[in-house]
Amino acid sequence: MTIASSKAIAIKSKMKTLLLFPLLFLVVQAGNELEWWETTIYYQIYPRSFKDSDGDGIGDLNGITSKLEYLKEIGVGATWLSPIFKSPMYDFGYDIADFYAIQDEYGTMEDFDNLLAKAKELDIKIILDFVPNHTSNESVWFQEALKGHEKYYDYFLWEDGVVDENGNLQPPNNWVSVFRNSAWEYKEEVGKYYLHQFVIGQPDLNYRNPDVVEEMKNVIRFWLGKGVAGFRIDAINHMFEADKEMYGGQFPDEPRTGYTDNPDDYEYLDHIHTRDQDETYDMVYQWREVFDEFKEKDGVTRVMMTEAYATPQLIMRYFGEGEREGAQIPFNFALISDVDEKSSAAEIKYALDQFLTLKPLDKQANWVTGNHDNFRVASRFSPKLVDGLNMIVLLLPGIGVTYMGEEIGMVDGFVSWEDTVDPRGCNTNDPINYWQSSRDPERTPFQWSAEQNAGFSTAPKTWLPVAEGYETLNVQAQLEGERTHLNVYKTLARLRTEDAFRHGRYESVAFNSDVFAFRRWHNGEIYIVLVNFRDVSHTVDLTYFENVTEELEVVVTDIQSPKSTGSIVHASHLYVAENESLVLKVVN
Ligand SMILES: *[C@@H]1O[C@H](CO)[C@@H](O)[C@H](O)[C@H]1NC(C)=O
Ligand SMILES: *[C@@H]1O[C@H](CO)[C@@H](O)[C@H](O)[C@H]1NC(C)=O
Ligand SMILES: *[C@@H]1O[C@H](CO)[C@@H](O)[C@H](O)[C@H]1NC(C)=O
Ligand SMILES: CC(=O)N[C@H]1CO[C@H](CO)[C@@H](O)[C@@H]1O
Ligand SMILES: [Ca+2]
Ligand SMILES: [Ca+2]
């Protein structure tokens, strides 16, 4: 026994007799007190599919308000909403026409204020989605630009075309849009081309114009001023293009990759001038200063989550640099991009440890298993691993993020070619393989109950069909049932508040190609979380972990596990069933 632990025991016995415990406990706690944003669970709501309050088949703000108590009940303290702003909906809200207004079909500003008020009452933070890379071509700004209004003309990037040897007008350079073909679109009324890194209907904003920078900061101020707790920022690595002044006033061509011979393909070029520009990080740090203006007033941290699918090294830059602070939560997509059902336990371990190893010591890690752009966990891995992945997301050190429906193990819905509405699916023009590109399967309506449309809506037809199997896979059934994903989730949400998970240290191991485990420990309390990713049973030796020698208590199991909670297992030869996931606690 070391000095530290004998001291702990001495203090403990003293506290029992002298009742000093509460006092000492507080003193210890104050040293490393965590703020709301470091401990809460973040729950992503895709508003169109969460709850329809007025029977038009489309989810809306009043629907969300009516279900906030559900979030509270399952232990969620913050929710980020995919865009709710005014939009022509070519890309379901990621094409914004007015950053200061609510889209009609989602409700009114008054509805939004009601949502905020109810959330405040329940102590749930509301986070909005900020889409800075472009506006919709139907935005007032773009329409004014087309009319020759100079201020708004300068909000976008306009260039003259070049005349080729045949006398035809061609785009200013070789840049290609993410959705194929030239990133430049000619506008007759202006006599110039504008840049769009995404679809033609999404003109890029010119972040080298200080008016644009200020306008977008005002958008942030507007919503933070209303009481929003922060923003999730969409795809920021496309914000800046190269500074043309450094290239003689002309945007430079991008070099070829050699991957494809088709100059219309996005992969044809190496995007050194249109992605991951240094100025992007600076803009994130500037936005953080705006967030901090609000914190200075009331002491409450406003949180920034950034979305960028980039290398872990680049992701780290969003945290900040030197004295400058950036996003508290640069999304870590390792569990989405780096691993799937075929991954070995060693690959899982590597993917999880990488972020923890690279991140600055004073920053929090974060864990994301799903969102509105990726197939669901139950479909990417296996329905049998739903509980195991929730254990990983909620019990690893750092911030847990849940996409709506993952708490009940929703599966991807089948959406026929006729019913497909996602532009990424439709643009394939391929009635056979469209589903591989479509994001509709993970966006099907939330499954509340066994009622019509899974209790999502009373409409005869919902905007996307409800997934099959909702009659048994739904919130109500899982609240009433005993061994259910939802009950596991709720238990994990409670467990997560314990010191071992809030403050404890972390160590992980791949016991063999199938079984991944990690240990969290703090002040003599030790937990082991173990997930068997395969349909094969194993016996493992947990004495591998220091201080794990004899007996452990089963604290949580996945819903098919043959073990029951409260039972005792032996560290040196733990039988792990097929697909089994467990949380164990060392018995002192
Ligand atoms: C093991 O237990 C001892 C005594 O309680 C403690 O001092 C030490 O930090 C523990 N080591 C680990 C790695 O848990
Ligand atoms: C916006 O762009 C789309 C193409 O994406 C086009 O069909 C539509 O007419 C444009 N709208 C305006 C107002 O320019
Ligand atoms: C383990 O998962 C696989 C794949 O989902 C499934 O076929 C098998 O029945 C599961 N085994 C057990 C014991 O649950
Ligand atoms: C990288 C990326 O796709 N960023 C966002 C910018 O706009 C497109 C089109 O609206 C969105 O789909 C993306 O999420
Ligand atoms: Ca509705
Ligand atoms: Ca841009």
XYZ file of C-alpha atoms and ligand atoms in Angstrom:
646
model
C 0.000 0.000 0.000
C 1.421 3.404 -0.887
C 1.468 6.494 1.273
C -1.196 8.153 -0.826
C -3.760 5.413 -0.350
C -3.091 4.853 3.341
C -3.572 8.587 3.729
C -6.862 8.372 1.923
C -8.035 5.619 4.239
C -6.883 7.524 7.299
C -8.835 10.564 6.163
C -11.874 8.450 5.416
C -11.985 6.877 8.891
C -11.436 10.249 10.498
C -14.303 11.704 8.536
C -16.612 8.972 9.652
C -15.982 9.761 13.280
C -15.591 13.543 13.170
C -18.091 14.204 10.386
C -15.484 16.232 8.561
C -16.317 14.500 5.342
C -18.578 17.063 3.658
C -16.161 19.871 4.352
C -13.075 18.109 3.111
C -14.931 16.794 0.161
C -15.856 20.291 -0.980
C -12.289 21.496 -0.645
C -11.061 18.651 -2.787
C -13.787 19.258 -5.363
C -13.139 22.976 -5.731
C -9.630 22.310 -7.014
C -10.769 20.710 -10.242
C -14.322 21.820 -10.623
C -15.574 21.331 -14.127
C -17.908 23.670 -15.989
C -21.275 22.735 -17.487
C -19.900 22.233 -20.974
C -17.206 19.808 -19.834
C -19.494 17.316 -18.138
C -22.828 17.411 -19.939
C -23.976 15.092 -22.715
C -24.609 16.781 -26.070
C -27.554 15.440 -28.027
C -27.930 16.323 -31.700
C -31.471 16.971 -32.882
C -32.240 16.965 -36.592
C -35.340 19.189 -36.240
C -37.072 18.018 -39.409
C -37.272 14.482 -38.026
C -37.628 14.841 -34.258
C -41.269 15.699 -33.523
C -44.028 17.235 -35.667
C -46.422 19.348 -33.588
C -48.899 20.457 -36.268
C -49.402 17.399 -38.451
C -47.734 18.578 -41.673
C -45.317 15.642 -41.621
C -42.285 17.835 -40.838
C -40.674 18.144 -37.420
C -40.697 21.627 -35.897
C -39.665 23.823 -32.961
C -42.835 23.289 -30.934
C -42.273 19.584 -31.375
C -38.802 19.915 -29.867
C -40.144 22.026 -26.987
C -42.717 19.351 -26.202
C -39.966 16.735 -25.886
C -37.342 18.594 -23.858
C -38.424 16.737 -20.743
C -37.445 13.517 -22.458
C -33.889 14.836 -22.846
C -33.847 15.725 -19.177
C -35.077 12.276 -18.257
C -32.307 10.478 -20.125
C -29.581 12.682 -18.636
C -28.867 15.057 -21.521
C -27.945 18.648 -20.620
C -27.322 20.256 -24.009
C -28.705 19.832 -27.484
C -27.442 21.104 -30.811
C -30.000 21.640 -33.527
C -29.276 21.274 -37.224
C -30.193 24.534 -39.063
C -33.600 26.081 -38.397
C -32.985 29.276 -40.382
C -34.852 30.582 -43.391
C -33.850 28.574 -46.421
C -35.073 27.476 -49.861
C -34.196 23.949 -48.579
C -32.241 22.765 -51.598
C -29.950 21.243 -48.968
C -32.471 21.017 -46.072
C -31.344 24.134 -44.310
C -27.619 24.065 -44.997
C -28.378 26.708 -47.655
C -29.356 29.723 -45.598
C -31.295 32.663 -47.044
C -31.586 34.685 -43.833
C -29.313 34.044 -40.886
C -31.586 36.123 -38.620
C -34.914 34.396 -39.296
C -36.610 31.051 -38.597
C -37.806 28.897 -41.497
C -41.635 29.014 -41.636
C -42.190 25.262 -41.575
C -40.182 25.021 -38.341
C -42.114 27.810 -36.619
C -41.730 31.450 -35.642
C -39.296 33.483 -33.594
C -41.847 33.335 -30.809
C -41.786 29.532 -30.949
C -38.026 29.669 -30.717
C -38.212 31.970 -27.692
C -40.623 29.522 -26.074
C -38.210 26.694 -26.751
C -35.409 28.667 -25.097
C -37.584 29.510 -22.094
C -38.625 25.897 -21.554
C -35.039 24.715 -21.980
C -33.884 27.238 -19.425
C -36.498 26.038 -16.977
C -35.165 22.487 -17.385
C -31.519 23.628 -17.402
C -30.909 22.328 -20.912
C -28.567 24.357 -23.110
C -29.550 25.061 -26.705
C -26.809 25.168 -29.334
C -27.440 26.237 -32.927
C -25.811 25.300 -36.196
C -23.813 28.005 -37.930
C -23.161 27.556 -41.649
C -20.549 30.117 -42.600
C -19.156 28.775 -45.858
C -21.809 30.346 -48.084
C -25.333 31.751 -48.280
C -28.226 30.627 -50.424
C -28.457 32.359 -53.823
C -31.908 33.417 -52.621
C -30.468 35.385 -49.706
C -31.184 39.119 -49.635
C -27.435 39.652 -49.707
C -26.964 37.795 -52.973
C -30.070 39.307 -54.539
C -28.843 42.821 -53.633
C -25.424 41.933 -55.041
C -27.039 41.001 -58.359
C -28.813 44.362 -58.443
C -25.468 46.112 -58.152
C -25.669 47.084 -54.471
C -21.953 47.546 -53.848
C -21.853 46.637 -50.169
C -23.444 43.243 -50.869
C -21.606 42.722 -54.153
C -18.434 42.674 -52.060
C -19.882 39.991 -49.779
C -19.170 37.447 -52.535
C -16.236 36.509 -54.772
C -16.549 37.810 -58.342
C -14.027 37.337 -61.124
C -13.830 38.095 -64.832
C -13.789 35.098 -67.130
C -10.954 34.407 -69.528
C -11.369 34.204 -73.296
C -9.942 31.001 -74.773
C -8.269 30.617 -78.199
C -11.681 30.020 -79.824
C -13.024 33.265 -78.457
C -15.257 31.602 -75.844
C -15.608 32.883 -72.313
C -14.260 30.448 -69.712
C -14.176 30.474 -65.880
C -11.301 32.400 -64.250
C -9.391 29.256 -63.207
C -9.554 25.469 -62.874
C -11.241 25.218 -59.457
C -13.859 22.454 -59.152
C -16.864 22.414 -56.807
C -17.241 19.715 -54.133
C -20.288 18.550 -56.098
C -18.316 18.341 -59.422
C -17.830 20.758 -62.342
C -16.473 24.303 -62.270
C -16.709 26.151 -58.955
C -17.456 29.320 -60.952
C -20.889 30.350 -62.224
C -21.424 33.163 -64.739
C -24.018 35.835 -63.971
C -25.283 37.735 -66.991
C -26.512 40.740 -65.020
C -23.094 41.221 -63.419
C -20.930 40.152 -66.346
C -18.728 38.140 -64.010
C -18.384 34.703 -62.442
C -19.062 34.030 -58.749
C -17.404 31.315 -56.676
C -19.376 28.432 -55.158
C -17.412 25.657 -53.477
C -20.653 23.670 -53.083
C -23.758 23.753 -55.303
C -24.489 26.624 -57.713
C -27.190 27.822 -55.331
C -24.618 28.362 -52.560
C -22.409 31.365 -53.412
C -19.303 31.515 -51.184
C -18.939 34.452 -48.830
C -15.812 36.580 -49.128
C -14.095 36.365 -45.758
C -11.369 38.751 -46.896
C -13.980 41.500 -46.767
C -14.061 42.935 -43.204
C -17.781 43.718 -43.627
C -18.521 40.000 -44.084
C -16.445 39.144 -41.037
C -18.339 41.708 -38.965
C -21.738 40.670 -40.343
C -21.143 37.032 -39.419
C -19.995 38.045 -35.945
C -23.245 39.964 -35.637
C -25.159 36.821 -36.549
C -23.388 35.049 -33.679
C -24.106 37.982 -31.331
C -27.769 38.016 -32.322
C -28.393 34.406 -31.289
C -26.101 34.381 -28.264
C -27.938 37.530 -27.164
C -31.191 35.579 -27.297
C -29.825 33.015 -24.874
C -28.328 30.353 -27.094
C -25.458 28.536 -25.329
C -23.179 28.243 -28.337
C -22.769 27.126 -31.917
C -21.813 24.076 -33.845
C -19.969 25.370 -36.887
C -20.458 23.596 -40.173
C -17.583 22.598 -42.438
C -15.285 25.463 -41.678
C -12.298 24.255 -43.607
C -13.795 25.605 -46.861
C -14.204 29.176 -45.651
C -11.081 30.775 -47.036
C -9.525 30.662 -50.460
C -5.945 31.665 -51.222
C -5.229 35.403 -51.046
C -5.158 36.395 -54.711
C -3.099 39.507 -53.955
C -0.217 37.155 -53.285
C -0.608 35.741 -56.781
C -0.614 38.913 -58.852
C -4.343 39.560 -58.380
C -5.404 36.209 -59.921
C -6.691 33.201 -58.024
C -4.091 30.515 -58.814
C -5.008 27.197 -60.443
C -4.852 24.150 -58.170
C -2.407 21.342 -59.037
C -3.581 17.935 -60.246
C -3.638 14.931 -57.951
C -3.268 12.306 -60.632
C -6.148 10.297 -59.076
C -8.530 10.820 -62.001
C -8.401 12.054 -65.593
C -11.736 13.836 -65.446
C -11.227 17.569 -64.802
C -14.863 17.833 -63.597
C -14.180 15.589 -60.574
C -13.442 17.205 -57.233
C -10.681 14.602 -56.744
C -8.957 15.829 -59.932
C -7.298 18.662 -58.005
C -5.272 18.954 -54.831
C -7.193 21.662 -52.954
C -4.266 23.597 -51.605
C -5.895 26.972 -52.361
C -9.513 26.309 -51.358
C -9.273 24.251 -48.164
C -7.634 24.345 -44.720
C -6.172 27.832 -45.261
C -4.377 29.314 -42.245
C -6.857 32.206 -42.067
C -9.631 29.735 -41.160
C -8.094 29.055 -37.763
C -7.691 32.745 -37.115
C -11.394 33.282 -37.857
C -12.318 30.558 -35.353
C -10.215 32.320 -32.718
C -11.937 35.616 -33.554
C -15.337 33.976 -33.116
C -14.229 32.602 -29.780
C -13.533 36.204 -28.734
C -17.165 37.028 -29.563
C -18.304 34.052 -27.473
C -16.128 35.291 -24.634
C -17.689 38.786 -24.806
C -20.812 37.048 -23.518
C -18.988 35.078 -20.873
C -17.511 38.298 -19.516
C -21.018 39.578 -18.845
C -22.429 36.624 -16.889
C -19.593 34.191 -16.261
C -21.202 31.421 -18.302
C -19.070 29.766 -20.969
C -20.531 29.702 -24.504
C -19.407 26.641 -26.347
C -18.105 26.225 -29.892
C -18.183 22.879 -31.693
C -16.444 22.737 -35.070
C -17.018 20.292 -37.877
C -14.087 19.525 -40.122
C -13.262 16.179 -41.673
C -9.476 16.633 -41.649
C -6.350 14.996 -40.224
C -6.167 14.822 -36.397
C -3.189 17.182 -36.533
C -5.275 19.850 -38.317
C -8.252 19.237 -36.002
C -6.041 20.118 -33.017
C -5.443 23.602 -34.446
C -9.106 24.454 -33.852
C -8.495 24.235 -30.087
C -6.329 27.347 -30.267
C -2.762 28.394 -30.794
C -0.418 30.074 -28.351
C -2.389 32.588 -26.324
C -5.424 32.379 -28.556
C -8.367 30.163 -27.693
C -10.514 28.449 -30.304
C -13.246 25.821 -30.203
C -13.742 23.865 -26.986
C -15.082 20.941 -29.035
C -13.441 20.318 -32.414
C -15.431 17.243 -33.368
C -13.484 14.022 -33.185
C -14.855 11.747 -35.922
C -12.483 8.829 -35.290
C -15.404 6.518 -34.411
C -17.078 7.438 -37.711
C -14.222 7.785 -40.164
C -11.549 5.438 -38.865
C -13.354 2.313 -37.676
C -16.322 0.100 -38.552
C -17.663 -3.424 -37.963
C -14.551 -4.951 -39.527
C -12.078 -3.128 -37.282
C -10.003 -5.160 -34.852
C -9.870 -4.269 -31.171
C -6.347 -2.926 -31.781
C -7.647 -0.603 -34.487
C -10.412 0.614 -32.177
C -7.849 1.233 -29.461
C -5.604 3.139 -31.849
C -8.471 5.308 -33.139
C -9.574 6.228 -29.608
C -6.130 6.770 -28.126
C -4.954 8.980 -30.975
C -7.100 11.969 -30.059
C -6.207 11.627 -26.376
C -2.532 11.503 -27.231
C -2.538 14.470 -29.592
C -4.831 16.837 -27.734
C -3.335 19.542 -25.523
C -3.332 18.519 -21.850
C -5.636 21.323 -20.762
C -8.319 20.555 -23.371
C -11.163 18.045 -23.341
C -11.457 15.154 -25.752
C -14.824 14.489 -27.396
C -16.489 11.424 -28.882
C -18.984 11.335 -31.744
C -20.471 8.104 -33.129
C -23.089 9.486 -35.456
C -24.787 12.460 -37.043
C -27.162 13.432 -39.850
C -24.444 12.834 -42.478
C -23.476 9.249 -41.613
C -25.175 5.869 -41.357
C -26.307 4.926 -37.863
C -24.225 2.962 -35.348
C -26.549 -0.064 -35.449
C -26.065 -0.219 -39.223
C -22.358 0.717 -39.417
C -21.388 -1.725 -36.666
C -24.183 -4.058 -35.529
C -27.398 -3.675 -33.521
C -25.630 -5.861 -30.928
C -23.009 -3.176 -30.355
C -25.350 -0.269 -29.621
C -24.830 -0.509 -25.853
C -21.088 -1.091 -26.179
C -20.640 2.032 -28.294
C -22.741 4.083 -25.901
C -20.480 2.834 -23.095
C -17.461 4.035 -25.054
C -18.915 7.444 -25.927
C -20.219 8.175 -22.439
C -17.435 6.692 -20.305
C -14.229 7.687 -22.093
C -12.541 10.805 -20.707
C -14.130 13.928 -22.162
C -17.299 15.043 -23.858
C -19.958 12.645 -25.162
C -22.080 13.476 -28.203
C -25.183 11.449 -29.118
C -27.090 11.694 -32.400
C -30.831 11.451 -31.721
C -32.020 7.855 -31.789
C -28.666 6.292 -30.846
C -29.900 6.006 -27.253
C -32.578 3.547 -28.388
C -30.450 1.904 -31.081
C -32.396 3.162 -34.114
C -31.317 1.586 -37.400
C -31.057 3.234 -40.831
C -34.454 3.468 -42.489
C -35.083 2.151 -45.982
C -35.926 5.054 -48.301
C -36.894 4.077 -51.850
C -35.482 5.936 -54.865
C -38.900 7.589 -55.339
C -38.934 8.835 -51.750
C -35.301 9.985 -51.713
C -34.970 13.747 -51.184
C -31.348 14.284 -50.090
C -29.491 16.082 -52.904
C -26.502 13.814 -52.318
C -28.720 10.828 -53.100
C -30.667 12.467 -55.941
C -27.527 13.835 -57.647
C -26.275 10.310 -58.230
C -29.114 9.817 -60.784
C -28.706 6.154 -59.954
C -31.905 4.357 -58.851
C -29.857 1.300 -57.795
C -26.865 2.594 -55.835
C -28.225 5.992 -54.687
C -28.624 4.737 -51.112
C -24.860 4.519 -50.626
C -24.620 8.305 -51.054
C -27.980 9.352 -49.635
C -28.189 10.684 -46.107
C -31.927 10.031 -45.846
C -31.568 6.605 -44.094
C -30.128 8.194 -40.931
C -32.668 11.027 -41.082
C -35.919 9.020 -40.940
C -38.391 10.174 -38.255
C -37.602 9.652 -34.607
C -39.369 6.641 -33.105
C -41.402 7.700 -30.091
C -44.005 4.947 -29.862
C -45.860 2.169 -31.680
C -48.543 4.620 -32.830
C -49.044 5.889 -36.391
C -45.772 7.263 -37.850
C -43.994 6.052 -34.703
C -45.679 8.869 -32.789
C -43.627 11.398 -34.773
C -46.531 12.929 -36.672
C -50.247 12.584 -37.317
C -49.804 13.431 -41.017
C -50.953 10.926 -43.674
C -47.441 11.129 -45.134
C -44.236 12.221 -43.397
C -41.386 14.015 -45.221
C -39.346 10.805 -45.064
C -40.901 7.405 -44.370
C -40.678 5.989 -40.852
C -38.167 3.119 -40.582
C -39.464 -0.438 -40.407
C -39.610 -2.090 -36.999
C -40.678 1.030 -35.093
C -43.579 -0.930 -33.549
C -41.099 -2.563 -31.185
C -38.094 -0.247 -31.444
C -39.309 2.988 -29.855
C -38.906 5.176 -26.791
C -42.123 4.154 -25.096
C -41.397 0.421 -25.356
C -37.893 0.963 -24.037
C -39.029 3.104 -21.132
C -41.503 0.430 -20.134
C -39.193 -2.512 -20.767
C -36.490 -3.599 -18.376
C -33.430 -4.619 -20.354
C -33.448 -1.931 -23.020
C -30.902 0.280 -24.763
C -32.573 3.324 -23.273
C -32.231 2.034 -19.724
C -28.579 1.209 -20.362
C -28.113 4.744 -21.703
C -29.757 6.301 -18.656
C -27.567 4.236 -16.326
C -24.444 5.283 -18.240
C -25.503 8.941 -18.078
C -25.696 8.641 -14.276
C -22.461 6.687 -13.991
C -20.678 9.349 -15.978
C -21.201 11.841 -13.161
C -19.019 9.770 -10.802
C -15.529 11.016 -10.018
C -13.846 8.045 -11.660
C -15.365 9.120 -14.986
C -15.288 12.891 -14.464
C -11.769 13.141 -13.128
C -10.309 9.677 -13.437
C -7.356 8.594 -15.501
C -7.532 6.330 -18.530
C -5.703 3.350 -19.926
C -6.788 0.953 -22.660
C -5.960 -2.469 -24.037
C -6.872 -4.779 -26.907
C -6.962 -8.198 -25.216
C -7.130 -9.964 -28.575
C -8.470 -9.137 -32.029
C -12.047 -8.809 -30.705
C -12.080 -7.519 -27.139
C -11.292 -3.895 -26.360
C -11.242 -2.660 -22.758
C -10.318 0.433 -20.831
C -9.862 1.320 -17.196
C -10.895 4.570 -15.473
C -9.670 5.156 -11.938
C -9.672 7.849 -9.321
C -8.955 7.871 -5.566
C -8.913 4.101 -5.257
C -12.065 3.519 -7.319
C -11.492 1.455 -10.433
C -13.860 0.736 -13.296
C -13.285 -1.474 -16.326
C -15.321 -1.006 -19.513
C -15.102 -3.909 -21.919
C -16.570 -4.432 -25.393
C -16.405 -7.637 -27.414
C -16.796 -6.457 -31.009
C -17.314 -9.938 -32.417
C -19.681 -12.870 -32.420
C -17.077 -15.082 -30.691
C -16.705 -15.693 -26.954
C -13.411 -15.239 -25.093
C -11.877 -15.558 -21.664
C -9.693 -12.603 -20.694
C -7.418 -11.846 -17.784
C -8.175 -8.452 -16.273
C -5.230 -8.645 -13.886
C -3.375 -7.093 -16.799
C -4.570 -3.825 -15.268
C -2.599 -2.662 -12.261
C -4.555 -2.985 -8.999
C -7.177 -5.257 -10.558
C -6.512 -8.527 -8.798
C -9.574 -10.284 -7.453
C -13.260 -9.585 -7.729
C -15.299 -7.148 -9.738
C -18.953 -6.261 -9.592
C -21.015 -6.123 -12.788
C -22.396 -2.558 -12.928
C -23.875 -2.358 -16.454
C -24.363 -4.977 -19.173
C -25.554 -4.789 -22.753
C -29.121 -6.004 -23.152
C -28.256 -9.538 -24.365
C -25.513 -10.252 -21.848
C -25.877 -13.507 -19.884
C -24.584 -11.683 -16.782
C -26.779 -9.780 -14.379
C -25.953 -6.501 -12.721
C -24.777 -6.796 -9.152
C -23.172 -10.189 -9.745
C -19.489 -10.789 -9.017
C -16.863 -11.895 -11.562
C -13.224 -12.895 -11.169
C -10.493 -10.759 -12.653
C -8.105 -13.528 -13.654
C -10.535 -15.428 -15.870
C -13.457 -13.364 -17.101
C -15.698 -15.139 -19.563
C -16.865 -12.685 -22.230
C -19.842 -13.809 -24.293
C -20.407 -13.074 -28.007
C -20.934 -9.339 -28.598
C -20.914 -8.706 -24.874
C -20.341 -5.226 -23.407
C -19.780 -4.647 -19.694
C -18.972 -2.025 -17.116
C -17.283 -3.595 -14.083
C -16.162 -2.125 -10.792
C -13.354 -3.439 -8.643
C -14.680 -4.585 -5.277
C -12.518 -3.367 -2.433
C -2.550 1.200 -7.523
O -2.921 1.308 -6.188
C -2.000 2.046 -5.424
C -2.405 1.894 -3.970
O -3.783 2.177 -3.816
C -2.001 3.487 -5.914
O -1.102 4.267 -5.171
C -1.568 3.492 -7.361
O -1.655 4.805 -7.877
C -2.461 2.579 -8.157
N -1.907 2.521 -9.497
C -2.664 2.512 -10.571
C -1.976 2.565 -11.889
O -3.874 2.461 -10.477
C -30.364 29.405 -57.331
O -29.605 28.330 -57.861
C -30.398 27.266 -58.369
C -29.448 26.205 -58.835
O -28.873 25.600 -57.702
C -31.263 27.758 -59.507
O -32.084 26.691 -59.934
C -32.122 28.905 -59.021
O -32.825 29.447 -60.105
C -31.249 29.989 -58.410
N -32.115 31.020 -57.834
C -31.881 32.321 -57.983
C -32.841 33.227 -57.315
O -30.911 32.735 -58.582
C -23.687 -11.415 -32.051
O -23.902 -10.500 -33.133
C -24.117 -11.137 -34.365
C -24.151 -10.059 -35.408
O -25.125 -9.088 -35.093
C -25.372 -11.970 -34.289
O -25.567 -12.652 -35.520
C -25.268 -12.973 -33.167
O -26.486 -13.655 -32.988
C -24.885 -12.299 -31.857
N -24.660 -13.294 -30.859
C -25.235 -13.263 -29.658
C -24.906 -14.383 -28.723
O -25.971 -12.359 -29.307
C -17.715 20.399 -46.185
C -19.169 20.734 -46.328
O -19.838 19.990 -46.997
N -19.641 21.822 -45.715
C -20.979 22.293 -45.647
C -21.095 23.472 -46.577
O -22.183 23.403 -47.383
C -22.605 22.171 -47.869
C -23.707 22.387 -48.813
O -24.764 23.061 -48.141
C -23.060 21.341 -46.685
O -23.641 20.112 -47.106
C -21.879 21.085 -45.850
O -22.267 20.507 -44.633
Ca -44.672 20.420 -38.452
Ca -15.185 29.720 -49.148
